[in-house]
Amino acid sequence: MDNLPVIKTEEADAPSVNVEKKKKKEDKEEKKDISLDKLELALYRAQLAMVRTATTTTTLGFALYKLMQEKHREGTDGPLMQIFSPKIVSLVLFFAGFLGLISYSFKHVASLKKINRFTPKFYVSGVMMVSYVILMLTFFLFIGALLSG
């Protein structure tokens, strides 16, 4: 009796096939979630890079403003100092840093919405808090340079 062949029916195989399909579907969903997590982290990393760029641009604008102002006081005005005043150089760099950071922040929100990862908590995240501080400082420097004589 032990030597009798075992007959498999489709009904017996059906549950194992369904389990395999379900497992493959879950694996695919998990890979998709991991990919979206990686994309979201890349967006935050890019936001931080833009914060760094805006900070560098603002710092450069402030440093050039002070350097050119000192050269102007010493009376060592070169031909470029006749064209580019310290005020104009600083205003351009402050505006560039501000505009770059604010435009990337809007792009960041749009990208998060596109991948369905946007939540209102984004606006109070650490990355955005740093962005707000840099935006405010750059804005105040811009206004200060604009109003200064």
Backbone as ProteinMPNN parsed JSONL, in Angstrom:
{"seq_chain_A": "MDNLPVIKTEEADAPSVNVEKKKKKEDKEEKKDISLDKLELALYRAQLAMVRTATTTTTLGFALYKLMQEKHREGTDGPLMQIFSPKIVSLVLFFAGFLGLISYSFKHVASLKKINRFTPKFYVSGVMMVSYVILMLTFFLFIGALLSG", "coords_chain_A": {"N_chain_A": [[0.785, -1.176, 0.0], [1.995, 1.189, 0.543], [3.306, 1.847, -1.727], [1.656, 3.034, -3.512], [0.774, 5.462, -5.967], [0.627, 8.975, -5.404], [-2.022, 11.059, -5.971], [-2.362, 14.229, -7.193], [-4.5, 16.913, -6.85], [-6.062, 19.77, -8.382], [-7.346, 21.29, -6.553], [-6.002, 20.81, -4.205], [-3.567, 22.063, -4.733], [-4.255, 24.697, -5.049], [-4.463, 26.386, -2.628], [-1.703, 26.699, -1.95], [-0.697, 28.007, -4.196], [-2.116, 30.398, -4.117], [-1.094, 31.412, -1.726], [1.569, 31.808, -2.458], [1.273, 33.77, -4.472], [0.184, 35.812, -2.946], [2.301, 36.304, -1.2], [4.281, 37.187, -2.992], [3.062, 39.515, -3.872], [3.004, 40.989, -1.48], [5.761, 41.23, -1.039], [6.42, 42.813, -3.226], [5.0, 45.162, -2.627], [6.317, 45.872, -0.272], [8.892, 46.415, -1.233], [8.268, 48.61, -2.811], [7.448, 50.434, -0.84], [9.876, 50.745, 0.54], [11.391, 51.909, -1.475], [10.008, 54.335, -1.779], [10.474, 55.403, 0.752], [13.233, 55.795, 0.606], [13.318, 57.689, -1.431], [11.945, 59.805, -0.214], [13.723, 60.406, 1.874], [15.869, 61.24, 0.32], [14.824, 63.58, -0.735], [14.648, 65.172, 1.582], [17.345, 65.307, 2.179], [18.237, 66.745, -0.018], [16.903, 69.131, 0.5], [18.272, 69.961, 2.787], [20.77, 70.343, 1.61], [20.167, 72.518, 0.026], [19.647, 74.387, 2.002], [22.224, 74.623, 3.035], [23.486, 75.709, 0.773], [22.111, 78.151, 0.503], [22.87, 79.35, 2.895], [25.629, 79.557, 2.504], [25.686, 81.263, 0.277], [24.501, 83.561, 1.353], [26.339, 84.155, 3.393], [28.613, 84.605, 1.854], [27.728, 86.856, 0.449], [27.501, 88.691, 2.568], [30.177, 88.775, 3.476], [31.534, 89.711, 1.171], [30.308, 92.174, 0.94], [31.215, 93.506, 3.263], [34.002, 93.436, 2.775], [34.224, 94.875, 0.352], [33.176, 97.27, 1.215], [35.096, 98.071, 3.055], [37.325, 98.386, 1.34], [36.365, 100.495, -0.142], [36.269, 102.5, 1.796], [38.982, 102.791, 2.299], [39.742, 103.967, 0.02], [40.632, 102.628, -2.186], [39.378, 102.14, -4.703], [38.683, 100.163, -7.401], [38.214, 99.619, -10.971], [36.03, 97.877, -11.116], [34.71, 98.384, -8.785], [33.438, 100.686, -9.377], [31.355, 99.89, -10.955], [30.059, 97.732, -9.636], [28.641, 98.155, -6.696], [29.149, 97.737, -3.128], [26.685, 97.381, -1.939], [24.987, 96.537, -4.041], [26.146, 94.066, -4.769], [25.845, 92.591, -2.39], [23.033, 92.605, -2.139], [22.238, 91.16, -4.418], [23.376, 88.617, -3.909], [22.163, 87.955, -1.447], [19.475, 87.901, -2.232], [19.572, 85.852, -4.136], [20.217, 83.593, -2.534], [17.972, 83.535, -0.838], [15.823, 83.278, -2.681], [16.514, 80.843, -3.936], [16.327, 78.983, -1.806], [13.649, 79.256, -0.968], [12.243, 78.59, -3.284], [13.077, 75.944, -3.68], [11.965, 74.81, -1.413], [9.209, 74.914, -1.938], [9.201, 73.199, -4.124], [9.986, 70.851, -2.893], [7.766, 70.3, -1.24], [5.847, 69.873, -3.259], [6.918, 67.587, -4.469], [6.773, 65.727, -2.372], [4.004, 65.584, -2.105], [3.389, 64.465, -4.552], [4.321, 61.845, -4.336], [2.681, 60.944, -2.414], [3.447, 61.319, 0.283], [3.258, 63.506, 1.84], [2.612, 65.32, 4.764], [0.983, 67.492, 7.114], [2.755, 67.81, 9.218], [5.196, 68.155, 8.107], [5.763, 70.877, 7.845], [6.671, 71.646, 10.327], [8.923, 70.221, 10.71], [12.334, 69.361, 11.528], [14.137, 70.003, 9.469], [12.716, 71.92, 8.021], [12.416, 73.888, 9.978], [15.045, 74.804, 10.292], [15.334, 75.785, 7.722], [13.465, 77.887, 7.787], [14.687, 79.627, 9.635], [17.069, 80.33, 8.29], [15.945, 81.52, 6.03], [14.622, 83.728, 7.227], [16.784, 85.153, 8.375], [18.287, 85.752, 6.074], [16.422, 87.29, 4.708], [16.158, 89.488, 6.475], [18.78, 90.478, 6.382], [18.836, 91.207, 3.698], [16.86, 93.251, 3.625], [18.067, 95.013, 5.434], [20.45, 95.653, 4.032], [19.33, 96.81, 1.803], [18.053, 99.089, 2.818], [20.165, 100.441, 3.948], [22.531, 103.135, 3.655]], "CA_chain_A": [[0.0, 0.0, 0.0], [2.869, 2.357, 0.586], [3.828, 2.111, -3.06], [0.63, 3.613, -4.365], [1.085, 6.842, -6.355], [-0.2, 10.028, -4.821], [-2.662, 11.846, -7.022], [-2.553, 15.614, -6.766], [-5.621, 17.569, -7.5], [-5.909, 21.21, -8.473], [-7.87, 21.872, -5.326], [-4.961, 20.713, -3.188], [-2.511, 23.012, -5.086], [-4.787, 26.064, -5.068], [-4.061, 27.211, -1.487], [-0.272, 27.031, -1.992], [-0.517, 28.981, -5.261], [-2.634, 31.665, -3.586], [-0.138, 31.888, -0.717], [2.74, 32.314, -3.192], [0.891, 35.033, -5.12], [0.022, 36.804, -1.89], [3.649, 36.612, -0.714], [4.937, 37.996, -4.027], [2.427, 40.837, -3.854], [3.489, 41.662, -0.275], [7.165, 41.578, -1.28], [6.425, 43.933, -4.173], [4.551, 46.342, -1.874], [7.381, 46.226, 0.666], [9.954, 47.045, -2.029], [7.769, 49.926, -3.205], [7.518, 51.276, 0.354], [11.287, 51.047, 0.788], [11.8, 52.863, -2.513], [9.422, 55.635, -1.442], [11.212, 55.899, 1.917], [14.525, 56.286, 0.118], [13.056, 58.918, -2.178], [11.61, 60.842, 0.76], [14.971, 60.798, 2.533], [16.661, 61.99, -0.658], [14.234, 64.92, -0.809], [15.076, 65.899, 2.78], [18.781, 65.549, 2.023], [18.35, 67.839, -0.987], [16.473, 70.356, 1.199], [19.403, 70.371, 3.619], [21.805, 70.862, 0.707], [19.739, 73.857, -0.381], [19.879, 75.235, 3.181], [23.669, 74.873, 3.05], [23.789, 76.608, -0.338], [21.588, 79.478, 0.84], [23.724, 79.878, 3.956], [26.899, 79.922, 1.882], [25.454, 82.436, -0.567], [24.272, 84.695, 2.249], [27.62, 84.45, 4.041], [29.468, 85.205, 0.83], [27.218, 88.206, 0.212], [27.865, 89.527, 3.704], [31.638, 88.937, 3.48], [31.902, 90.602, 0.072], [29.814, 93.507, 1.287], [32.155, 94.088, 4.225], [35.295, 93.607, 2.11], [34.118, 95.976, -0.601], [32.954, 98.48, 1.999], [36.412, 98.435, 3.598], [38.134, 98.878, 0.217], [35.801, 101.796, -0.498], [36.707, 103.438, 2.835], [40.419, 103.026, 2.129], [39.935, 104.737, -1.208], [41.232, 101.787, -3.226], [38.31, 101.721, -5.61], [39.105, 99.753, -8.73], [37.172, 99.848, -11.979], [34.844, 97.077, -10.808], [33.987, 99.036, -7.681], [32.602, 101.731, -9.968], [30.176, 99.219, -11.526], [29.388, 96.939, -8.604], [28.782, 98.701, -5.349], [28.974, 96.685, -2.112], [25.251, 97.187, -1.709], [24.412, 95.737, -5.144], [26.666, 92.697, -4.666], [25.203, 91.9, -1.266], [21.612, 92.409, -2.446], [22.106, 90.067, -5.393], [23.664, 87.335, -3.259], [21.102, 87.679, -0.464], [18.26, 87.54, -2.968], [19.786, 84.529, -4.752], [20.093, 82.585, -1.474], [16.573, 83.508, -0.394], [14.995, 82.736, -3.758], [16.842, 79.43, -4.121], [15.797, 78.17, -0.705], [12.178, 79.268, -0.952], [11.728, 77.85, -4.447], [13.257, 74.509, -3.457], [11.004, 74.37, -0.389], [7.947, 74.641, -2.631], [9.401, 71.99, -4.945], [10.028, 69.734, -1.949], [6.367, 70.013, -0.883], [5.196, 69.298, -4.442], [7.424, 66.223, -4.654], [6.193, 64.871, -1.335], [2.595, 65.367, -2.453], [3.351, 63.586, -5.731], [4.528, 60.452, -3.919], [1.731, 60.71, -1.317], [4.154, 61.261, 1.559], [3.164, 64.815, 2.472], [1.735, 65.511, 5.916], [1.17, 68.838, 7.67], [3.904, 67.798, 10.127], [6.364, 68.573, 7.335], [6.033, 72.295, 8.063], [7.344, 71.833, 11.604], [10.041, 69.287, 10.805], [13.621, 69.989, 11.818], [14.691, 70.554, 8.233], [12.002, 73.154, 7.684], [12.732, 74.892, 10.988], [16.33, 75.382, 9.891], [15.061, 76.564, 6.51], [12.804, 79.133, 8.187], [15.67, 80.501, 10.275], [17.953, 80.859, 7.242], [15.133, 82.44, 5.224], [14.403, 84.97, 7.968], [18.048, 85.885, 8.475], [18.613, 86.272, 4.745], [15.467, 88.358, 4.425], [16.523, 90.653, 7.28], [20.014, 91.032, 5.806], [18.458, 91.849, 2.441], [16.183, 94.501, 3.962], [19.082, 95.892, 6.023], [21.335, 96.148, 2.977], [18.517, 97.65, 0.916], [17.755, 100.356, 3.499], [21.391, 101.151, 4.354], [22.989, 104.14, 2.694]], "C_chain_A": [[0.84, 1.26, 0.0], [3.369, 2.731, -0.801], [2.798, 2.715, -3.992], [0.995, 5.057, -4.717], [0.106, 7.82, -5.714], [-0.741, 10.872, -5.963], [-2.917, 13.248, -6.472], [-3.723, 16.19, -7.541], [-5.369, 19.065, -7.517], [-6.376, 21.877, -7.196], [-6.823, 21.843, -4.23], [-3.859, 21.737, -3.454], [-2.977, 24.462, -4.969], [-4.367, 26.886, -3.843], [-2.575, 27.598, -1.531], [0.022, 28.053, -3.088], [-0.987, 30.353, -4.79], [-1.675, 32.265, -2.557], [1.09, 32.475, -1.398], [2.438, 33.658, -3.856], [0.775, 36.148, -4.09], [1.385, 37.247, -1.356], [4.392, 37.489, -1.72], [4.372, 39.421, -4.038], [2.904, 41.639, -2.646], [4.939, 42.093, -0.434], [7.269, 42.791, -2.206], [6.016, 45.226, -3.475], [5.638, 46.816, -0.909], [8.534, 46.918, -0.065], [9.543, 48.445, -2.461], [7.84, 50.893, -2.03], [8.958, 51.677, 0.664], [11.795, 52.06, -0.23], [11.255, 54.258, -2.221], [10.099, 56.246, -0.215], [12.546, 56.495, 1.507], [14.354, 57.6, -0.637], [12.743, 60.075, -1.231], [12.861, 61.335, 1.49], [15.864, 61.602, 1.594], [16.133, 63.419, -0.804], [14.64, 65.764, 0.403], [16.568, 66.235, 2.705], [19.027, 66.699, 1.045], [17.921, 69.166, -0.361], [17.613, 70.869, 2.079], [20.554, 70.918, 2.777], [21.45, 72.27, 0.247], [19.894, 74.836, 0.775], [21.362, 75.605, 3.243], [24.059, 75.859, 1.956], [23.307, 78.025, -0.044], [22.438, 80.125, 1.925], [25.06, 80.348, 3.388], [26.746, 81.183, 1.038], [25.258, 83.683, 0.288], [25.573, 85.116, 2.927], [28.578, 85.119, 3.061], [29.034, 86.633, 0.531], [27.617, 89.156, 1.321], [29.361, 89.802, 3.723], [32.089, 89.88, 2.359], [31.457, 92.034, 0.338], [30.802, 94.202, 2.224], [33.522, 94.35, 3.583], [35.258, 94.801, 1.154], [33.895, 97.302, 0.114], [34.272, 98.984, 2.577], [37.318, 98.996, 2.505], [37.664, 100.271, -0.201], [36.243, 102.866, 0.51], [38.183, 103.791, 2.69], [40.702, 103.878, 0.895], [40.592, 103.946, -2.315], [40.135, 101.23, -4.122], [38.903, 101.369, -6.965], [37.98, 100.002, -9.723], [35.893, 99.042, -11.712], [34.025, 97.695, -9.684], [33.103, 100.165, -8.197], [31.291, 101.125, -10.49], [29.362, 98.52, -10.444], [29.638, 97.557, -7.242], [28.624, 97.555, -4.342], [27.5, 96.354, -1.873], [24.635, 96.286, -2.783], [24.86, 94.281, -5.047], [25.959, 91.95, -3.539], [23.724, 91.641, -1.545], [21.4, 91.246, -3.409], [22.338, 88.716, -4.722], [22.625, 86.983, -2.196], [19.831, 87.214, -1.166], [18.385, 86.154, -3.592], [19.637, 83.417, -3.715], [18.66, 82.424, -1.018], [15.689, 82.838, -1.437], [15.251, 81.245, -3.981], [16.221, 78.547, -3.053], [14.273, 78.13, -0.714], [11.619, 78.48, -2.136], [11.935, 76.35, -4.273], [12.289, 73.994, -2.396], [9.646, 74.066, -1.01], [8.052, 73.378, -3.488], [9.396, 70.742, -4.062], [8.605, 69.324, -1.555], [5.653, 69.342, -2.053], [5.642, 67.861, -4.67], [6.858, 65.267, -3.619], [4.722, 64.585, -1.618], [2.472, 64.384, -3.615], [3.51, 62.116, -5.344], [3.648, 60.081, -2.718], [2.414, 60.529, 0.042], [4.083, 62.591, 2.312], [2.191, 64.765, 3.638], [1.955, 66.933, 6.428], [2.333, 68.93, 8.658], [5.184, 68.233, 9.424], [6.76, 70.01, 7.656], [6.726, 72.576, 9.39], [8.478, 70.827, 11.803], [11.336, 70.049, 11.058], [14.234, 70.662, 10.606], [14.015, 71.873, 7.88], [12.247, 74.238, 8.722], [14.06, 75.577, 10.673], [16.148, 76.249, 8.648], [14.417, 77.904, 6.859], [13.797, 80.121, 8.784], [16.577, 81.136, 9.224], [17.189, 81.837, 6.358], [14.928, 83.775, 5.935], [15.684, 85.796, 8.054], [18.441, 86.503, 7.14], [17.693, 87.429, 4.382], [15.832, 89.627, 5.194], [17.82, 91.295, 6.778], [19.728, 91.77, 4.511], [17.809, 93.218, 2.715], [17.186, 95.495, 4.554], [20.007, 96.479, 4.983], [20.578, 97.087, 2.038], [18.295, 99.043, 1.525], [19.004, 101.142, 3.894], [21.849, 102.078, 3.247], [24.203, 103.709, 2.033]], "O_chain_A": [[0.407, 2.294, -0.508], [3.818, 3.859, -1.003], [3.077, 2.884, -5.179], [1.475, 5.797, -3.858], [-1.071, 7.52, -5.515], [0.013, 11.338, -6.817], [-3.579, 13.433, -5.451], [-3.883, 15.959, -8.74], [-4.55, 19.569, -6.749], [-5.85, 22.92, -6.806], [-6.761, 22.759, -3.41], [-3.261, 22.242, -2.503], [-2.151, 25.36, -4.805], [-3.938, 28.025, -4.025], [-2.23, 28.726, -1.177], [0.911, 28.887, -2.919], [-0.321, 31.358, -5.041], [-1.471, 33.478, -2.523], [1.6, 33.514, -0.977], [3.256, 34.577, -3.805], [1.208, 37.277, -4.323], [1.595, 38.431, -1.092], [5.066, 38.44, -1.326], [5.107, 40.396, -4.191], [3.18, 42.833, -2.766], [5.312, 43.19, -0.017], [8.097, 43.677, -1.997], [6.622, 46.272, -3.706], [5.852, 48.018, -0.748], [9.086, 47.899, 0.434], [10.365, 49.362, -2.479], [8.245, 52.043, -2.197], [9.222, 52.828, 1.014], [12.547, 52.97, 0.12], [11.961, 55.252, -2.395], [10.28, 57.462, -0.145], [12.945, 57.555, 1.99], [15.163, 58.516, -0.489], [13.222, 61.192, -1.428], [13.034, 62.536, 1.698], [16.539, 62.538, 2.024], [16.912, 64.356, -0.976], [14.943, 66.948, 0.257], [16.992, 67.314, 3.118], [19.917, 67.524, 1.256], [18.506, 70.208, -0.656], [17.886, 72.069, 2.112], [21.236, 71.855, 3.192], [22.329, 73.117, 0.096], [20.236, 75.997, 0.554], [21.71, 76.762, 3.477], [24.875, 76.751, 2.189], [24.019, 78.992, -0.314], [22.698, 81.327, 1.873], [25.557, 81.413, 3.753], [27.596, 82.072, 1.089], [25.796, 84.744, -0.028], [25.868, 86.307, 3.021], [29.266, 86.081, 3.405], [29.873, 87.52, 0.376], [28.023, 90.29, 1.063], [29.778, 90.936, 3.958], [32.933, 90.749, 2.58], [32.158, 92.986, -0.004], [31.178, 95.353, 1.998], [34.129, 95.392, 3.834], [36.164, 95.635, 1.158], [34.375, 98.342, -0.338], [34.531, 100.187, 2.587], [38.01, 99.989, 2.731], [38.474, 101.122, -0.568], [36.552, 103.995, 0.129], [38.588, 104.93, 2.923], [41.789, 104.441, 0.758], [41.066, 104.528, -3.291], [39.985, 100.018, -4.276], [39.554, 102.2, -7.598], [36.927, 100.529, -9.366], [34.797, 99.489, -12.05], [32.804, 97.55, -9.636], [32.138, 100.557, -7.541], [30.248, 101.778, -10.467], [28.146, 98.69, -10.348], [30.745, 97.478, -6.711], [28.034, 96.523, -4.663], [27.131, 95.204, -1.639], [23.857, 95.384, -2.473], [24.054, 93.368, -5.223], [25.528, 90.811, -3.716], [23.216, 90.568, -1.222], [20.484, 90.443, -3.229], [21.578, 87.774, -4.944], [22.25, 85.818, -2.067], [19.192, 86.251, -0.742], [17.434, 85.373, -3.585], [18.996, 82.403, -3.99], [18.184, 81.304, -0.831], [14.906, 81.943, -1.12], [14.313, 80.476, -4.19], [15.659, 77.494, -3.353], [13.677, 77.076, -0.49], [10.62, 77.775, -1.992], [11.078, 75.559, -4.668], [11.839, 72.85, -2.477], [9.004, 73.079, -0.653], [7.111, 72.589, -3.567], [8.861, 69.703, -4.448], [8.281, 68.137, -1.541], [4.938, 68.358, -1.866], [4.828, 67.009, -5.028], [6.503, 64.133, -3.94], [4.249, 63.47, -1.396], [1.552, 63.568, -3.649], [2.899, 61.242, -5.959], [3.845, 59.041, -2.089], [2.005, 59.691, 0.846], [4.776, 62.775, 3.313], [1.086, 64.237, 3.518], [3.015, 67.514, 6.194], [2.843, 70.022, 8.906], [6.148, 68.633, 10.077], [7.946, 70.329, 7.731], [7.312, 73.645, 9.561], [8.935, 70.609, 12.924], [11.408, 71.255, 10.82], [14.784, 71.758, 10.704], [14.68, 72.831, 7.484], [12.283, 75.416, 8.366], [14.173, 76.798, 10.78], [16.743, 77.321, 8.54], [14.78, 78.936, 6.294], [13.755, 81.313, 8.477], [16.825, 82.341, 9.262], [17.729, 82.875, 5.977], [15.047, 84.834, 5.318], [15.662, 87.006, 7.83], [18.877, 87.652, 7.089], [18.135, 88.428, 3.815], [15.818, 90.721, 4.628], [17.939, 92.52, 6.755], [20.301, 92.827, 4.25], [18.179, 94.218, 2.099], [17.16, 96.679, 4.219], [20.324, 97.668, 5.032], [21.149, 98.056, 1.539], [18.346, 100.05, 0.818], [18.935, 102.345, 4.144], [21.593, 101.844, 2.066], [24.735, 104.43, 1.188]]}, "name": "protein", "num_of_chains": 1, "seq": "MDNLPVIKTEEADAPSVNVEKKKKKEDKEEKKDISLDKLELALYRAQLAMVRTATTTTTLGFALYKLMQEKHREGTDGPLMQIFSPKIVSLVLFFAGFLGLISYSFKHVASLKKINRFTPKFYVSGVMMVSYVILMLTFFLFIGALLSG"}
